[in-house]
XYZ file of C-alpha atoms in Angstrom:
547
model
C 0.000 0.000 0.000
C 1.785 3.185 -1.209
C 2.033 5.873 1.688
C 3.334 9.403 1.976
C 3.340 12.480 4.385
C 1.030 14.862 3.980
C 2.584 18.514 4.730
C -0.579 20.323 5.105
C 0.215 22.512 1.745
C -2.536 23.964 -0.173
C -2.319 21.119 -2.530
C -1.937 16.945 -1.605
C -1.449 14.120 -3.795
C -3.813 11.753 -3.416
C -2.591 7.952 -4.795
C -4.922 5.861 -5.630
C -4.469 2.085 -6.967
C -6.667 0.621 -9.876
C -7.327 -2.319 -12.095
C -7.353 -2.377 -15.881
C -7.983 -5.603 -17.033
C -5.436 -8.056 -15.306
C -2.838 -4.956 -14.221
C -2.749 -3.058 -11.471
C -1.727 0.973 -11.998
C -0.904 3.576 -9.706
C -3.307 7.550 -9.989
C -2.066 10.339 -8.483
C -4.583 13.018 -8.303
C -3.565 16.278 -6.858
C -6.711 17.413 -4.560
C -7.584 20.763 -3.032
C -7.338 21.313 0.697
C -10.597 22.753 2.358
C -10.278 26.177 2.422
C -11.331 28.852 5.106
C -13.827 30.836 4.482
C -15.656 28.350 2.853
C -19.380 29.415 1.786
C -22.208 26.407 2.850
C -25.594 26.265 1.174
C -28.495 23.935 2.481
C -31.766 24.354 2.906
C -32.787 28.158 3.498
C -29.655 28.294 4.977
C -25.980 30.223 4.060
C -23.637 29.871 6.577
C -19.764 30.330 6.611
C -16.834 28.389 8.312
C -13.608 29.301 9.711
C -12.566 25.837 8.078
C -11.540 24.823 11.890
C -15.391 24.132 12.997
C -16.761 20.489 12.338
C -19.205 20.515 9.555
C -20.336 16.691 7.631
C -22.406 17.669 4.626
C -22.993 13.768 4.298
C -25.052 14.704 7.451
C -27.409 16.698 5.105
C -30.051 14.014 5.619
C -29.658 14.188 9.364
C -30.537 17.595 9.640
C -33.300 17.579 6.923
C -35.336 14.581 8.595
C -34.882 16.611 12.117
C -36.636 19.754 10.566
C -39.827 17.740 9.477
C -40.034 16.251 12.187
C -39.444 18.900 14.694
C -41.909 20.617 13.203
C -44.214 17.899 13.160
C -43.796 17.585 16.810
C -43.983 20.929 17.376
C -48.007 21.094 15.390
C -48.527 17.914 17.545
C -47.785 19.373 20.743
C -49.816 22.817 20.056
C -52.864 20.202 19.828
C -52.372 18.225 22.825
C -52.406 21.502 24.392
C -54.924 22.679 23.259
C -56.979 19.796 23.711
C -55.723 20.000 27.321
C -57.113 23.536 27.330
C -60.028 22.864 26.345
C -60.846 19.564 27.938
C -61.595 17.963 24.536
C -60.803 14.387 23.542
C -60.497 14.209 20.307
C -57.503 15.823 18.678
C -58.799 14.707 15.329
C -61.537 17.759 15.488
C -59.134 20.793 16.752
C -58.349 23.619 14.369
C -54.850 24.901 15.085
C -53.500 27.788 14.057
C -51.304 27.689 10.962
C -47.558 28.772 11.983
C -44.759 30.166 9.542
C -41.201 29.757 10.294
C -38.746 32.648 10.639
C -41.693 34.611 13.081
C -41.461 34.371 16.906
C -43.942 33.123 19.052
C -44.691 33.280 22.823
C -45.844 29.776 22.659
C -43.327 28.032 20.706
C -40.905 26.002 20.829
C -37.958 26.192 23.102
C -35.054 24.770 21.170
C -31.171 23.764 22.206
C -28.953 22.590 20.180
C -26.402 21.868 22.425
C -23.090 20.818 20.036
C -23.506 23.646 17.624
C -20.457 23.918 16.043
C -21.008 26.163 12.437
C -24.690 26.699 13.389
C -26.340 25.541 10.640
C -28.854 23.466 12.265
C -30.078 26.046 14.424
C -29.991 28.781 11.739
C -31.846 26.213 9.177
C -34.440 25.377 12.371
C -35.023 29.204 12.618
C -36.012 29.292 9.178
C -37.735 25.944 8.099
C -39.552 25.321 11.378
C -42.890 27.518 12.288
C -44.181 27.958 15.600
C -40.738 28.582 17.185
C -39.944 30.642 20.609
C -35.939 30.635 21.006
C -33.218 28.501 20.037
C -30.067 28.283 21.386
C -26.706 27.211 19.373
C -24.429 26.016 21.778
C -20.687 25.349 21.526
C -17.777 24.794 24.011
C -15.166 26.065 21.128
C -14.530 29.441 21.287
C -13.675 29.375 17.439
C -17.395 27.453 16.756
C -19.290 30.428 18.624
C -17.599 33.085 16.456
C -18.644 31.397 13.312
C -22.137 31.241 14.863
C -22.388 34.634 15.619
C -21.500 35.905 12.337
C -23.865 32.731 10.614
C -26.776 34.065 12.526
C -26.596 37.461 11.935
C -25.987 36.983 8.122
C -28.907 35.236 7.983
C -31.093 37.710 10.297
C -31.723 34.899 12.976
C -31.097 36.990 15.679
C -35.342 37.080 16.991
C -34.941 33.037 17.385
C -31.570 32.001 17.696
C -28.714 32.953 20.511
C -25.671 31.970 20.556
C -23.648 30.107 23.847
C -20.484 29.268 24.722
C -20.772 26.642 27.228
C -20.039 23.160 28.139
C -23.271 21.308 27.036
C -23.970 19.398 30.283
C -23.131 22.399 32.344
C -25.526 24.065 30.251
C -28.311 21.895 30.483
C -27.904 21.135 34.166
C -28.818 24.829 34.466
C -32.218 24.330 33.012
C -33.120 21.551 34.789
C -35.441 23.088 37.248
C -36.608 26.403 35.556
C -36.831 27.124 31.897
C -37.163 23.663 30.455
C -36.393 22.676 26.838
C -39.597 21.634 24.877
C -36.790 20.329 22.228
C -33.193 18.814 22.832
C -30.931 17.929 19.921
C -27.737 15.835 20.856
C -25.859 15.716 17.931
C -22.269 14.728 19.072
C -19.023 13.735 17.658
C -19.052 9.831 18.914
C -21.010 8.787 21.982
C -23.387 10.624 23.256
C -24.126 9.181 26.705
C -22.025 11.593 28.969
C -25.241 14.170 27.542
C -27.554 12.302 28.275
C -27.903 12.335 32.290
C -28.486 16.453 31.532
C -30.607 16.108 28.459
C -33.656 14.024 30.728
C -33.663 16.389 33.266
C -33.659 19.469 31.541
C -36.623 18.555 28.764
C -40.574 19.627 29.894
C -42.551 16.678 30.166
C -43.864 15.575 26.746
C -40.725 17.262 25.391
C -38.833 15.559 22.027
C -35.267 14.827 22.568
C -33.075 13.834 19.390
C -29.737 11.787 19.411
C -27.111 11.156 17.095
C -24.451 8.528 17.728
C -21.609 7.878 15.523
C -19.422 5.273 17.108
C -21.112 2.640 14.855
C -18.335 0.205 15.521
C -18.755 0.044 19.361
C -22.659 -0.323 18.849
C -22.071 -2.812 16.005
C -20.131 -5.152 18.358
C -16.401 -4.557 17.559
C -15.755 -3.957 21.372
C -18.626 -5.285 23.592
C -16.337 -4.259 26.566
C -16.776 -0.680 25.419
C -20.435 -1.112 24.306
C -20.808 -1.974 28.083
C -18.951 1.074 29.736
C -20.261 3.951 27.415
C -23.873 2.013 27.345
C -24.143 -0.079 29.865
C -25.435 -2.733 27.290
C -22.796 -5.672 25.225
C -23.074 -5.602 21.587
C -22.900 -8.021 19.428
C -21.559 -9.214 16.068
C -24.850 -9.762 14.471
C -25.880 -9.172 10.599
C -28.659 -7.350 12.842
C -26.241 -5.106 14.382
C -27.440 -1.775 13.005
C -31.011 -2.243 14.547
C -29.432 -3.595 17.543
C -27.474 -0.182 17.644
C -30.438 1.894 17.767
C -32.085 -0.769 20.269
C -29.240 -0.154 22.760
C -28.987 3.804 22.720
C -32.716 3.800 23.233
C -32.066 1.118 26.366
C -29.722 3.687 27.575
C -31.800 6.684 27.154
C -34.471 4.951 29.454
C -31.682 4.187 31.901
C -30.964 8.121 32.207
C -34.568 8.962 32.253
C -35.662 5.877 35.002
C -33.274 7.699 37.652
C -35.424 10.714 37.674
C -38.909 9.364 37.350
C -39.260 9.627 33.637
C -39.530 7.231 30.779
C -39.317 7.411 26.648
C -41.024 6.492 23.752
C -39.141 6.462 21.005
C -41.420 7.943 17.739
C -38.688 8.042 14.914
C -35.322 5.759 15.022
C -33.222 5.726 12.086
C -30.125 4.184 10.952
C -28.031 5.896 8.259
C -24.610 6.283 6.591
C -22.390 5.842 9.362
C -24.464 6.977 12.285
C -28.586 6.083 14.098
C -30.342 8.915 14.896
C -33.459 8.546 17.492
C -35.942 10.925 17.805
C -37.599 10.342 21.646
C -40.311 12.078 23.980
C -39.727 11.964 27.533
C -42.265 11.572 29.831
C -42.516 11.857 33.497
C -44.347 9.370 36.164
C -42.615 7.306 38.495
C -45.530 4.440 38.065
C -44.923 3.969 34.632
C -41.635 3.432 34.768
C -42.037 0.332 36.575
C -42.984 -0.787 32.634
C -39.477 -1.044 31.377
C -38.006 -4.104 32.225
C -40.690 -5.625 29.941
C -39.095 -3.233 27.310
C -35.847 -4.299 27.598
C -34.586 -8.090 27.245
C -31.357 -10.050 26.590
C -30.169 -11.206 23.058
C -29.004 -15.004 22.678
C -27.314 -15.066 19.581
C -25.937 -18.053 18.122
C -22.280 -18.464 16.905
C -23.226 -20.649 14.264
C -26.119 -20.099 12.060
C -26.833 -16.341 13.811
C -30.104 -17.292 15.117
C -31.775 -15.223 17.974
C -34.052 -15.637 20.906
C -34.827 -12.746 23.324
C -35.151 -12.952 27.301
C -37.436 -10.150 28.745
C -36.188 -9.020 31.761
C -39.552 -8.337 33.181
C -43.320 -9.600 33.064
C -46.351 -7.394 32.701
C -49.593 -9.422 33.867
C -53.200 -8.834 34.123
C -53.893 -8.896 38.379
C -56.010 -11.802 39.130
C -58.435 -10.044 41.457
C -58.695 -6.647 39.282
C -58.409 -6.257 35.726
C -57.669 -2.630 36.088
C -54.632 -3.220 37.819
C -51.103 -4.643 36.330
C -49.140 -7.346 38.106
C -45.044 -7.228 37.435
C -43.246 -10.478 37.514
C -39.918 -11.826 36.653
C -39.942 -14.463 33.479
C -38.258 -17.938 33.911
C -35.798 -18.731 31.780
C -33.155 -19.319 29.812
C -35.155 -19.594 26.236
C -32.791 -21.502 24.806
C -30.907 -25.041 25.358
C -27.376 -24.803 25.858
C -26.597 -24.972 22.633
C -28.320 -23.775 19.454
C -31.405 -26.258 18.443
C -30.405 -25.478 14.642
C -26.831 -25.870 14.482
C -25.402 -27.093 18.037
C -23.255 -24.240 18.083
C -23.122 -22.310 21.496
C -24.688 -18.754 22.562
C -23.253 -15.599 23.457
C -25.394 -13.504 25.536
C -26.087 -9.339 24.677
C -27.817 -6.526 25.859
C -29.635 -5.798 27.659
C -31.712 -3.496 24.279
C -34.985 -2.257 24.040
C -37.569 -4.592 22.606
C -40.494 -2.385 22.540
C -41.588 -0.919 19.187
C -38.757 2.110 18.028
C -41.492 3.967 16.149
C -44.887 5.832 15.986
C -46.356 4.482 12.786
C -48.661 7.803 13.191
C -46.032 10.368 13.726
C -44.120 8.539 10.667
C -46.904 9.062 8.560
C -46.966 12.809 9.489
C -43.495 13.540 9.351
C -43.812 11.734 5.625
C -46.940 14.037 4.510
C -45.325 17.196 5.743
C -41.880 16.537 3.970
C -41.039 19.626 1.423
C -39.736 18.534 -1.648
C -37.288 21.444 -1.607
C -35.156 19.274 0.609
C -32.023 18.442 -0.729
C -32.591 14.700 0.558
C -36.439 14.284 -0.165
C -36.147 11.445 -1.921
C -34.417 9.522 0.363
C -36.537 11.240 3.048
C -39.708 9.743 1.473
C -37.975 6.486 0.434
C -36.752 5.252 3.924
C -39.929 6.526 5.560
C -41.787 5.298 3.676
C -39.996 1.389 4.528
C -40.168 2.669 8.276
C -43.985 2.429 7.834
C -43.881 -1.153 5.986
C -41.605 -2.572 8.922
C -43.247 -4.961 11.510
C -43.739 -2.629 14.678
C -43.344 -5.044 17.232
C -40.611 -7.397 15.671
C -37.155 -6.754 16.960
C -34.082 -7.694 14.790
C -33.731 -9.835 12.173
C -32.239 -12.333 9.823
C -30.388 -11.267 6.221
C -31.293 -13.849 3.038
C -27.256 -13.826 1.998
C -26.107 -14.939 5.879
C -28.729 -17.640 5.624
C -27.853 -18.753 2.442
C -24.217 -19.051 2.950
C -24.697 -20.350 6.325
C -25.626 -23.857 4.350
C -23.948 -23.271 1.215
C -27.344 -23.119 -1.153
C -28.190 -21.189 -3.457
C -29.508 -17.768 -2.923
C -33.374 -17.409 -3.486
C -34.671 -13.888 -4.281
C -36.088 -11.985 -1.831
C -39.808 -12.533 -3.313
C -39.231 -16.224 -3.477
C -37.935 -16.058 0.378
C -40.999 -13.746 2.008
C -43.268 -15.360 -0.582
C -42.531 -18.906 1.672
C -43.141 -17.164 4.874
C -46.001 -15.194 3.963
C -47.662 -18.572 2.772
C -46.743 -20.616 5.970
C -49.190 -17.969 7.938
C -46.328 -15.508 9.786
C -45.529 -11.932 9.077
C -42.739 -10.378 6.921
C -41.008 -7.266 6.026
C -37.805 -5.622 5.467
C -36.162 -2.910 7.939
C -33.936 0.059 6.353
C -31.325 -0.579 8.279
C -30.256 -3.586 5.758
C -31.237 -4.159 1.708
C -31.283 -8.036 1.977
C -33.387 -7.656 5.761
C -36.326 -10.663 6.894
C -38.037 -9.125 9.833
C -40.362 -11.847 10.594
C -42.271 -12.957 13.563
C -42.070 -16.633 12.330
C -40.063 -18.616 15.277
C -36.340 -19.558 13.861
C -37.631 -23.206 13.287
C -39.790 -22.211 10.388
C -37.204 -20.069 9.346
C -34.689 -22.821 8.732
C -37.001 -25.380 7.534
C -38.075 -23.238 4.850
C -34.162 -23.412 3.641
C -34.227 -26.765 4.081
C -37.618 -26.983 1.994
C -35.339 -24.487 -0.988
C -32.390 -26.794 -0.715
C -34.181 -29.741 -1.668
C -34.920 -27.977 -4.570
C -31.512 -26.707 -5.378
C -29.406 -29.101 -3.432
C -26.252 -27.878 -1.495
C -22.531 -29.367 -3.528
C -21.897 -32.289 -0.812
C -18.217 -30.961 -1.266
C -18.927 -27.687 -0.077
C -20.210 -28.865 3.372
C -17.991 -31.973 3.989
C -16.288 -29.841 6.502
C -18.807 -27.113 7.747
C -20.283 -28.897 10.998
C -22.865 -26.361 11.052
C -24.302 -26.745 7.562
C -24.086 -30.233 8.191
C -26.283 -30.123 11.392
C -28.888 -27.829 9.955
C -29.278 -29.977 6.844
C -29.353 -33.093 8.337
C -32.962 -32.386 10.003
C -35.623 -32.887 7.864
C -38.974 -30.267 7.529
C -41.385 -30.752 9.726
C -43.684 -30.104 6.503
C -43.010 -28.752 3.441
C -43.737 -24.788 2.386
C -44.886 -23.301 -0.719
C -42.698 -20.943 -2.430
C -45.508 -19.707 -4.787
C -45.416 -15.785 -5.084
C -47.694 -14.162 -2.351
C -49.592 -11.017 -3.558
C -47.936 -9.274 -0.603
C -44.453 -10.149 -1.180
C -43.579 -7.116 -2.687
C -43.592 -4.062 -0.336
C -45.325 -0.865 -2.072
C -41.896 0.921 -1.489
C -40.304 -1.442 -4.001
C -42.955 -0.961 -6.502
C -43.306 2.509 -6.650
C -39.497 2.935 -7.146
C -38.402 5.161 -4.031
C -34.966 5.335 -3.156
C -35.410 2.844 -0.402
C -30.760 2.171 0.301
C -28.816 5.226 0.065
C -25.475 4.600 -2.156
C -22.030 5.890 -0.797
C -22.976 9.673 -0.790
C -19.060 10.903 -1.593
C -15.540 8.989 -2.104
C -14.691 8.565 1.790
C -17.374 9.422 3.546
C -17.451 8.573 6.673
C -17.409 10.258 10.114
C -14.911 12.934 9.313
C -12.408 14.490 11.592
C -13.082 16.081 14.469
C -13.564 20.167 14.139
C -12.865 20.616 10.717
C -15.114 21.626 8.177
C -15.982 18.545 5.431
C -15.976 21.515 2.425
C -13.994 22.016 -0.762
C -13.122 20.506 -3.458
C -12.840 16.873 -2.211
C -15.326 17.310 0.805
C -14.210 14.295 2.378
C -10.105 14.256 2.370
C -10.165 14.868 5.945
C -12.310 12.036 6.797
C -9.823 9.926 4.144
C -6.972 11.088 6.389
C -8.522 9.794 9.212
C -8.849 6.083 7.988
C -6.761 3.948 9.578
C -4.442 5.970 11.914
C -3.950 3.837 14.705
C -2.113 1.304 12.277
C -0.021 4.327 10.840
C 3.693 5.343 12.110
C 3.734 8.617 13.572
C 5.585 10.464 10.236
C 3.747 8.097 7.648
C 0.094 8.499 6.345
C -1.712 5.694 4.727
C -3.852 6.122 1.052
C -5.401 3.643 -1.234
């Protein structure tokens, strides 16, 4: 792998190797730094950047699916209110007044953004959100809250947004008695957890609080021991790993919010690019928290075939004497044998996440109605929402058709042919947008298998390709207990799919990825600083790695 140092000039040589045919050349393509100064456009916003203040613009779609649905909560919240008001039921019949963004209002919402850096969210909230009181744009760099300053008052902000230079949890541990946040966004570089203690306490009750993580690797299982310490849950190496992600920041969002009498429900969670974002309300009452531990449950994940059973860690139960009243138990358990059923391979043991549905079918369908198309990610805005609303609600995790496949060396089925066979056996199916080639099914893991048992009779697994795989061998040498159809259901293919949206995003730039910490993604090659970044603990100090 070629290597060289880069001096920091105006100019670096990037050296790339590629294939013609059977030879392999060397490119060397000479690449603008980012430059200071550098002019952003997105949305109705124009901001500017010192070129030392973290910007991502692969986070475009981040900020564009918190505006809808910001201001989705924010027409949502007006009508509970006013329902609350007015002592009337059904929210269905209110008329509430229409809002425009960029106008102040003594009712509105009271918005921090508490890792501000350039200020673009908060300036592109001002002006693409109605029914808005304050917002504050938060940053603990001295350099970040001078490029706010000028960004807000270049864009004539300065009625709804104010600027602070503060430690975030400092900040927010100031508002946790008076002056409460009716909207928190937690938008960090990495883990977010150290904000989160603050962020519970100092939301109103109802209030929407919105959280980015980015350390996909931790979540994803790469380091279960660090999983554990920053989120007091152990990942795991699952195909499933991206919906586990979101399924353990939301367990540790309700661990914050438990210590102070308050609970979540989660209403939008989202995994994309490189980072999950979760959009949450937190609500206060000390008896309803008592509900979590039948939200939250181990994973038992097999090492073999990467089957999955859950183990709640609590029992909600209808009381024997009064059906008003709720009786909380502990389950028995394990739910599994020692080893796996399927395979005979062992289990490792995860978690704990949450297992309780991670959206609001009904605010999805709102924040999808109310998207602008002026959005520079609408597509994708209306593509992945629009599988949000086709996935199972209260399904967590899932298998992938390739890792089943290849787990018994058959042939690959397509993904009609595969949900076509479940959907005829009598269970549910649907894919997630966290993965392309996803089966989120409520059909036990026994069906699951004989039904690739069932397709490898019909496309029978090369004997040589098995001979040593113990764990194809095990699976295959149980027969079905009956055999399934794989005739095409009439709801194998998801509406999504049919109509075309842009359901999987594509690599958005060349090296995209999490970028480097405070410095601005912008230029003519965006992303160099996030290339730089790849693979720096394996580098010598003097040396810097390229492909």
């Amino acid at each position: 792998m070629p290597s060289m140092k880069l001096l920091g000039t105006k100019k670096s040589i990037v050296m790339t190797m590629k294939r013609k045919g059977s030879t392999m050349f060397l490119v060397m393509d000479e690449v603008e730094e980012p430059k200071p100064d550098q002019e952003i456009l997105e949305g109705r916003a124009k901001v500017r950047t010192s070129g030392k203040v973290f910007y991502n613009p692969v986070q475009e779609f981040n900020r564009d699916l918190s505006i809808i649905a910001i201001a989705t909560f924010a027409k949502l919240l007006r009508q509970e209110r006013h329902a609350k008001n007015k002592q009337i039921s059904d929210e269905d019949n209110l008329v509430v007044d229409i809002r425009s963004p960029g106008i102040k209002y003594d009712d509105g919402l009271c918005i921090l953004e508490a890792l501000s850096a350039t200020g673009l969210r908060s300036i592109r909230y001002a002006k693409e959100i109605p029914g808005i009181n304050n917002i504050i744009a938060n940053d603990i760099s001295k350099e970040a809250v001078n490029d706010i300053n000028n960004n807000i008052a270049s864009n004539n902000v300065e009625n709804l947004v104010t600027s602070s230079h503060n430690d975030a949890t400092m900040l927010m541990y100031q508002h946790r008695r008076e002056k409460q946040f009716d909207v928190i966004d937690l938008d960090p570089y990495g883990c977010p957890s150290i904000f989160l203690d603050s962020a519970v306490q100092s939301i109103k009750k109802g209030g929407l609080l919105l959280v980015t993580a980015t350390d996909m690797a931790v979540l994803a299982g790469n380091s279960p021991e660090t999983c554990y310490v920053k989120y007091g849950a152990i990942s795991l190496k699952m195909k499933c790993c991206h919906e586990m992600a979101i399924r353990i920041l939301l367990q540790c969002i309700e661990a914050h919010a438990n210590r102070y009498s308050r609970y979540i429900e989660p209403i939008l969670c989202v995994s994309a690019d490189f980072y999950i974002r979760v959009f949450v309300r937190v609500h206060s009452g000390a008896a309803k928290c008592k509900n979590t531990t039948s939200k939250l449950s181990h994973v038992y994940h097999c090492t073999g075939c990467d089957g999955f059973e859950l183990q709640p860690l609590g029992m909600r139960k209808p009381h024997q004497k009064n059906n008003n009243l709720v009786k909380f138990c502990l389950p028995t358990g394990p739910p599994v044998t020692r080893n796996c059923q399927q395979c005979g391979s062992p289990y490792h043991i995860g978690g704990p996440i949450w297992t309780a549905p991670i959206h609001s079918p009904d605010f999805v369908k709102q924040v999808l109605e109310a998207a602008p198309p002026y959005l520079g990610t609408f597509k994708r805005i209306r593509g992945i929402l629009s599988m949000v609303l086709e996935e199972l609600v209260d399904v967590p995790l899932y298998y992938t058709l390739d890792r089943l496949s290849n787990t018994i060396k058959v042939e690959n089925p397509s993904m009609l042919t595969i949900r076509s066979a479940i959907l005829n056996a009598g269970y549910q199916v649907s894919y997630t947008h966290t993965h392309k080639n996803s089966i989120k099914t409520n059909a036990p893991a026994h069906v699951i298998w004989d039904i690739m048992r069932c397709w490898e009779k019909l496309h029978p697994t090369s004997q040589k390709s098995i001979a040593n795989n113990k764990v194809a061998t095990t699976i295959l040498e149980k027969s079905p207990e009956k055999e399934y159809s794989f005739e095409l259901h009439p709801a194998a293919n998801p509406a999504s799919k049919q109509k075309g949206l842009v359901r999987f995003q594509q690599n958005p730039l060349r090296f995209w990825g999490p970028g480097s910490r405070a410095q601005a993604m912008v230029g003519q090659n965006p992303m160099l600083k996030s290339h730089k970044n790849q693979g720096k603990r394996k580098r010598t100090d003097d040396s810097e790695s390229l492909e």
